[in-house]
XYZ file of C-alpha atoms in Angstrom:
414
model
C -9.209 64.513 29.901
C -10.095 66.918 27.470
C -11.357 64.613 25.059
C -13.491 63.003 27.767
C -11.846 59.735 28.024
C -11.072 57.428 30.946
C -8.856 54.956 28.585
C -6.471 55.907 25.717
C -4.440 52.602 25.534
C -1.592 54.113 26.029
C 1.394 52.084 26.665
C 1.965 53.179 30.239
C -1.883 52.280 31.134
C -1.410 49.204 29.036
C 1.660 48.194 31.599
C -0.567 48.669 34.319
C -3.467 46.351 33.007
C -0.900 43.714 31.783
C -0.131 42.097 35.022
C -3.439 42.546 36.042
C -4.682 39.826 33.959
C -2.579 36.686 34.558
C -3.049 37.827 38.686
C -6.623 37.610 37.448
C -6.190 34.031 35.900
C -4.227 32.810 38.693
C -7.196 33.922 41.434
C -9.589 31.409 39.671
C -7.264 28.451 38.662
C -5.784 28.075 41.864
C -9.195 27.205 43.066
C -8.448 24.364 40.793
C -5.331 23.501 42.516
C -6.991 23.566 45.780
C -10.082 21.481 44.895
C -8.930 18.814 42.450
C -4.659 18.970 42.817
C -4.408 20.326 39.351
C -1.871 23.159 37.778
C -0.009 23.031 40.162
C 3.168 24.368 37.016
C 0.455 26.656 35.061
C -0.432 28.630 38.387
C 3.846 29.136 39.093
C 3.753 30.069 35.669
C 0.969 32.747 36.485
C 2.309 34.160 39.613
C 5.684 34.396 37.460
C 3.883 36.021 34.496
C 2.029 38.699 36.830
C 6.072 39.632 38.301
C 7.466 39.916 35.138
C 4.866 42.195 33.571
C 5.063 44.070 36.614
C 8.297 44.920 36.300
C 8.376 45.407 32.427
C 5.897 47.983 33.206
C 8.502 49.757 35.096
C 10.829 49.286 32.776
C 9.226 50.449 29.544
C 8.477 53.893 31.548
C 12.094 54.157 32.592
C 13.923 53.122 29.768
C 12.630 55.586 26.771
C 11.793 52.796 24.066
C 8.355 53.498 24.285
C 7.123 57.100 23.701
C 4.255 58.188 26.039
C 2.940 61.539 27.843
C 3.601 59.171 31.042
C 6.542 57.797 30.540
C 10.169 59.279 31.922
C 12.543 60.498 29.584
C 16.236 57.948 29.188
C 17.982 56.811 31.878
C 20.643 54.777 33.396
C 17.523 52.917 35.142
C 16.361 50.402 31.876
C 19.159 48.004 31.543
C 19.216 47.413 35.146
C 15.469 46.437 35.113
C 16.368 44.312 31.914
C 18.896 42.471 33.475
C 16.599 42.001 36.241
C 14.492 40.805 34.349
C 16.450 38.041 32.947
C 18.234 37.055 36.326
C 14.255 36.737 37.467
C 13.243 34.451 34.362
C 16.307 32.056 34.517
C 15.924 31.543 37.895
C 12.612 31.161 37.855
C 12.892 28.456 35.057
C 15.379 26.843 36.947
C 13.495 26.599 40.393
C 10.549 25.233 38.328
C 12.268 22.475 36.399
C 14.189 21.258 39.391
C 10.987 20.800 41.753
C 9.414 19.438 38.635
C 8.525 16.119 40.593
C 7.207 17.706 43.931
C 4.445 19.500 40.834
C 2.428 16.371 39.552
C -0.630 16.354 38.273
C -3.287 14.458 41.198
C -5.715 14.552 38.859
C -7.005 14.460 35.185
C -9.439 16.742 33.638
C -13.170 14.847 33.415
C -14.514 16.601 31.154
C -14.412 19.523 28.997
C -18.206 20.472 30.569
C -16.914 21.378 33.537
C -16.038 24.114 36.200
C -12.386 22.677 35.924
C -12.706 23.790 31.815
C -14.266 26.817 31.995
C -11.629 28.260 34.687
C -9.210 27.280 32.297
C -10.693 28.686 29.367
C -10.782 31.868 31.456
C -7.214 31.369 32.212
C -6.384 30.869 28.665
C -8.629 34.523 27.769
C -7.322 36.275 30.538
C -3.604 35.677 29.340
C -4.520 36.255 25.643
C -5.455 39.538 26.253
C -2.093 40.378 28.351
C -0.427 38.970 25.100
C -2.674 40.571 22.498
C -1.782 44.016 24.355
C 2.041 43.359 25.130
C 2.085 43.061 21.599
C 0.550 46.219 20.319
C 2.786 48.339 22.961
C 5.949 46.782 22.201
C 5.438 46.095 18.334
C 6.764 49.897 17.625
C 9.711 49.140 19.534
C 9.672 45.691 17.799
C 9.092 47.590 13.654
C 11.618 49.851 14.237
C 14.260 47.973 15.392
C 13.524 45.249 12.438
C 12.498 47.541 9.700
C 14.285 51.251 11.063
C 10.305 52.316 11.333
C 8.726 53.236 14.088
C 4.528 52.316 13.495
C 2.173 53.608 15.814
C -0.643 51.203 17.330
C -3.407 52.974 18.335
C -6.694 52.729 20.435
C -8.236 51.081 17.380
C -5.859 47.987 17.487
C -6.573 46.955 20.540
C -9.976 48.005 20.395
C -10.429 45.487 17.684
C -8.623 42.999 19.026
C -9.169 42.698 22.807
C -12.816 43.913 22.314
C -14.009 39.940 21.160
C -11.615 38.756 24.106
C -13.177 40.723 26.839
C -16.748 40.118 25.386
C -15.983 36.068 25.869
C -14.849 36.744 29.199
C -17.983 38.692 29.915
C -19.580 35.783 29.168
C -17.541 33.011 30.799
C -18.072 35.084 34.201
C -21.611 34.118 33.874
C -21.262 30.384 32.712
C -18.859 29.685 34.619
C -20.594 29.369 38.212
C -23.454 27.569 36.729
C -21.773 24.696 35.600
C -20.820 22.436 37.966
C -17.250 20.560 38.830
C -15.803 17.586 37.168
C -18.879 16.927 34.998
C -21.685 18.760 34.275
C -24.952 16.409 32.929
C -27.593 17.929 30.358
C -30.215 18.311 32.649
C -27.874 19.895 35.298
C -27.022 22.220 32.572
C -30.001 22.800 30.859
C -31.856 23.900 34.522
C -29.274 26.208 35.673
C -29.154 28.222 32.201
C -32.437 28.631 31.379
C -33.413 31.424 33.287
C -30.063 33.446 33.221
C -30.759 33.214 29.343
C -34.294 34.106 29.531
C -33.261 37.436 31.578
C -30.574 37.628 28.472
C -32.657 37.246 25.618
C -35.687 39.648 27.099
C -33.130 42.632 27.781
C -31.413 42.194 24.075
C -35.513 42.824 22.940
C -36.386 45.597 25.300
C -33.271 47.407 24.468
C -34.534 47.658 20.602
C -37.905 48.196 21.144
C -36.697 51.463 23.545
C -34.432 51.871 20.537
C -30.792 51.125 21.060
C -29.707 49.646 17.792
C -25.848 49.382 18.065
C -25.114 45.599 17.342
C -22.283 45.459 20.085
C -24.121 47.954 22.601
C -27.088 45.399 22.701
C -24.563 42.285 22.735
C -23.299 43.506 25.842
C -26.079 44.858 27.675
C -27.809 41.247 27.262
C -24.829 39.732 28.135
C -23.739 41.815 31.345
C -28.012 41.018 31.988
C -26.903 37.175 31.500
C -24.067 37.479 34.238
C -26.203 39.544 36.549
C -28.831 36.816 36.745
C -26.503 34.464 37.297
C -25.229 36.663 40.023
C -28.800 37.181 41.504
C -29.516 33.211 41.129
C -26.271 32.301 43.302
C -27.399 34.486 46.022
C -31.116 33.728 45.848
C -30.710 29.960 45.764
C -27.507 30.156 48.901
C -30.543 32.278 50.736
C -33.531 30.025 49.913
C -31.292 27.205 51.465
C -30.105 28.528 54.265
C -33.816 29.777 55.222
C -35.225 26.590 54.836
C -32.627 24.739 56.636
C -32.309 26.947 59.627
C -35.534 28.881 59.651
C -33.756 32.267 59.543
C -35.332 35.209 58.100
C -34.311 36.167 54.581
C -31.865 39.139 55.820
C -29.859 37.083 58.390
C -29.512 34.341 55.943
C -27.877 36.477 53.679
C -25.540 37.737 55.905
C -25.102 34.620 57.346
C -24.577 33.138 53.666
C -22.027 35.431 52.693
C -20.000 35.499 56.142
C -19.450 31.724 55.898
C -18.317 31.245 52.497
C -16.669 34.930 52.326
C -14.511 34.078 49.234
C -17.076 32.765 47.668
C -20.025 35.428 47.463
C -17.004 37.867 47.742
C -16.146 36.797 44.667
C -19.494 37.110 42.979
C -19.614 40.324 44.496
C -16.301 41.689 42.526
C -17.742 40.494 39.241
C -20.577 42.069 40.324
C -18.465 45.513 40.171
C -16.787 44.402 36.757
C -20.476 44.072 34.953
C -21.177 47.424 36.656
C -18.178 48.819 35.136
C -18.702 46.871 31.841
C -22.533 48.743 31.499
C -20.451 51.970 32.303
C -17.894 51.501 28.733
C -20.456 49.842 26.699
C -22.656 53.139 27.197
C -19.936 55.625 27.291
C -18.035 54.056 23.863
C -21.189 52.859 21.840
C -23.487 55.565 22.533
C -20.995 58.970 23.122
C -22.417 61.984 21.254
C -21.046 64.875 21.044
C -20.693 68.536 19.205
C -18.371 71.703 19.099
C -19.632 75.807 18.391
C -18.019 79.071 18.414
C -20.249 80.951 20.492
C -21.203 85.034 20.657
C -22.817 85.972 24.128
C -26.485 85.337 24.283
C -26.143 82.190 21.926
C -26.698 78.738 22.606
C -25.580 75.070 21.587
C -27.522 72.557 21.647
C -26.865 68.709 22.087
C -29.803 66.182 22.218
C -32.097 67.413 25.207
C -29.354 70.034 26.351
C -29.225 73.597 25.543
C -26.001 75.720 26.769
C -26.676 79.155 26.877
C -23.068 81.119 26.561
C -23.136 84.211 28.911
C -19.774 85.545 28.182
C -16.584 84.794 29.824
C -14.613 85.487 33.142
C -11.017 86.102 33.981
C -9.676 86.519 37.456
C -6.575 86.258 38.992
C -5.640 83.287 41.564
C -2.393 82.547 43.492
C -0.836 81.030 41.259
C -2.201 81.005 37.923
C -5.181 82.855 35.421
C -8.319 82.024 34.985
C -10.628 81.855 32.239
C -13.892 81.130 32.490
C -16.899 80.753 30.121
C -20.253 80.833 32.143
C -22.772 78.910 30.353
C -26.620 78.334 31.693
C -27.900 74.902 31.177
C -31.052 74.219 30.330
C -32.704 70.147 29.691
C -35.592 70.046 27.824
C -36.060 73.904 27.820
C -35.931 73.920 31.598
C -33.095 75.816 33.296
C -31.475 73.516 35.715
C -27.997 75.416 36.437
C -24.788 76.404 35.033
C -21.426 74.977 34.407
C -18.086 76.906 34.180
C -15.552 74.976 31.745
C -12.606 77.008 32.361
C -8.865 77.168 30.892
C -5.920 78.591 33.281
C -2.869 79.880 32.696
C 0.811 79.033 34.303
C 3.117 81.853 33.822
C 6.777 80.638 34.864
C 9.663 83.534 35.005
C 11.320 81.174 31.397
C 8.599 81.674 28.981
C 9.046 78.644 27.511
C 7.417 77.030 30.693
C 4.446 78.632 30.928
C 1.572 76.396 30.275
C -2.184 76.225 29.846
C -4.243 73.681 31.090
C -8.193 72.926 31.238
C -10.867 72.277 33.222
C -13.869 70.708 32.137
C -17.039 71.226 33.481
C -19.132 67.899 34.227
C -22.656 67.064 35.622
C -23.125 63.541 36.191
C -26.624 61.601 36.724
C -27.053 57.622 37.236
C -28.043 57.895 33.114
C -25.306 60.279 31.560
C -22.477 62.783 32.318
C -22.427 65.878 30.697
C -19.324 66.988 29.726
C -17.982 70.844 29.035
C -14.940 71.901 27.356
C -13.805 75.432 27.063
C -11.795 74.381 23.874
C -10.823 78.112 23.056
C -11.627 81.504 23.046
C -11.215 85.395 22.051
C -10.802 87.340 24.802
C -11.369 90.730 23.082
C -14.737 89.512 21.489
C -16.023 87.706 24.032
C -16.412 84.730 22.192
C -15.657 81.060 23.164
C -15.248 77.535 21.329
C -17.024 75.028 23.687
C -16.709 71.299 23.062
C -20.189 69.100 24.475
C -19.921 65.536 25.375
C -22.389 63.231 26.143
C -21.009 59.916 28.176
C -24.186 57.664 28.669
C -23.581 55.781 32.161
C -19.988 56.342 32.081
C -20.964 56.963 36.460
C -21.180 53.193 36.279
C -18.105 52.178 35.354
C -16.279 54.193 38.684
C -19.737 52.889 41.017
C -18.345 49.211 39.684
C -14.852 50.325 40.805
C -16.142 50.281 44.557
C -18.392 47.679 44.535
C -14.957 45.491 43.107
C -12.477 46.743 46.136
C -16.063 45.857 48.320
C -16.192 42.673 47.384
C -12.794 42.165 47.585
C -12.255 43.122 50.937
C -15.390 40.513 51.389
C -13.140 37.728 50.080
C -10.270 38.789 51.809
C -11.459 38.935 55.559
């Protein structure tokens, strides 16, 4: 935290988003299954995927192959979860092949302009990206056991390569519940995108002319716009339906709308939260700003429309640890609007080599930005400090999405 971060790609978070993504895949294609008979094998294979990565998560933090801040040192625990892992597989592959015939296909794919398609394009994205990032968190494991060389993959790796994936998903979520199932005509098609891209194309040219010029920052502000009119459209049209048909007031037929098909607009409701969260890590990693100064008493640092005025520092005692403190005034546009504290403290443990420091940033957060406050270091006989400023442009959006996803899934899961 005190770089600012929410996300490092490290491999213990990556073994917690792994499994999440075939689960992911498997929510939408068993709709498939449902409606049409179909994939019936690929959605085993999904449920089987999401186990597996599940426990390889466990395994990678238990076994001491892969070095991370999170993971536990070397234990007896790893080949146990390996050979669990194995006994898992084989039976797995042979409970599938022998109830091979009870698994047939009851139906073919129409057309590749379908709802049938596009869930299983998603399908075939959402696992991608669980194999694009199994791949960068085992492939040091993997180049030193070939070569005797440990490489490090880094946040840029699978920045590059999972970034393009999750944009296309970003995407699909929005094309996905305009298109209709089995076959989709032209005219169908052309009526039920034409607005959601109008709402696209006018955000990606408001966004310049107020100045945001980061290629991918305006790709996926228009196209998080693109899914949230798709969003709005899905509700507006299940409302305008249900009011003509039964004469109920706008309100009740949207509760009404959504209590009747709960998995449904629960569903729209969770991508709803993802978009949220996606407008939260577009701002906060295309637009971050940010700036460092050594700092006498009575000076200030300045960052965009923020001035921190350094007043000196603090130290006091608490139970269990020291504290220091470094009390800045914060002023936005020349106007004083309070103070923040950024603070480091001190663990002393009876071995010395035990005692620890640790920091505590200092944030304010607004529905625009959070501003961010490191006490990076400091001389306690001269008073001074070393303060680190971050700005995190809507980052608040990415945690409001969080809840608005377990709201709507609680929706579809009533």
């Amino acid at each position: 935290l005190g770089g600012g971060g929410y996300w490092g790609w490290d491999a213990v978070e990556n073994a917690s988003l792994m499994p999440w993504l075939p689960g992911t895949a498997f929510l939408h294609s068993v709709m498939i299954q449902e409606r049409r008979g179909m994939l019936k094998v690929w959605n085993l294979v999904l449920v089987m995927l999401t186990f597996i990565l599940s426990i390889l998560g466990t395994f990678i933090t238990r076994c001491g192959i892969i070095e991370s801040v999170h993971a536990f040192g070397v234990s007896s625990l790893g080949p146990w979860f390996l050979v669990f892992l194995a006994v898992t597989l084989l039976s797995f592959l042979y409970l599938l092949f022998n109830r091979m015939d009870y698994l047939k296909e009851e139906n073919e794919l129409d057309s590749l302009v379908s709802r049938e398609s596009s869930f299983l394009l998603n399908n075939l994205i959402l696992v991608g990206a669980a194999f694009a990032t199994l791949w960068g968190t085992l492939f040091p494991m993997v180049s030193e056991a070939v070569t005797g060389k440990k490489v490090t993959v880094g946040a840029p790796f699978f920045n590059q390569v999972n970034g393009p994936i999750f944009f296309s998903l970003i995407v699909l979520i929005g094309i996905c519940p305009l298109i209709g199932w089995r076959r989709a005509t032209v005219e169908n098609l052309i009526r039920n995108f034409m607005r959601p891209f109008a709402v696209a194309i006018v955000a990606a040219i408001a966004l310049v002319i107020l100045g945001v010029r980061e290629y991918y920052g305006v790709a996926a502000f228009s196209a998080a716009a693109f899914v949230l009119a798709t969003i709005s459209l899905e509700y507006f049209r299940g409302v305008l339906a249900r009011h003509r048909q039964y004469q109920e007031n706008y309100v009740t037929a949207l509760f009404n709308l959504v209590g009747t098909n709960r998995r449904r607009y629960g569903g729209y409701i969770v991508h709803l939260g993802v978009i949220l969260a996606v407008i939260g890590i577009a701002g906060s990693t295309f637009y971050q700003v940010d700036t460092q100064a050594n700092l006498k008493p009575g000076e200030s640092a300045t960052l965009k429309q923020f001035t921190l005025q350094y007043d000196g520092l603090q130290t006091y005692p608490t139970a269990n640890h020291e504290v220091v403190s470094a009390r800045l005034t914060l002023l936005e546009n020349g106007k004083p609007i309070g103070t923040l504290s950024p603070e480091k403290d001190y663990y002393e443990s009876p071995n010395p080599d035990l005692s620890q420091w640790s920091t505590e940033v200092a944030i304010r957060t607004t529905a625009m930005e959070d501003l961010y406050v490191i006490l990076a270091g400091f001389d306690a006989k001269a008073g001074t400090a070393t303060i680190k400023v971050i700005i995190n442009p809507l980052v608040v959006w990415l945690w409001v999405g969080f809840a608005v996803l377990v709201f709507g899934t609680l929706i579809s899961m009533w």
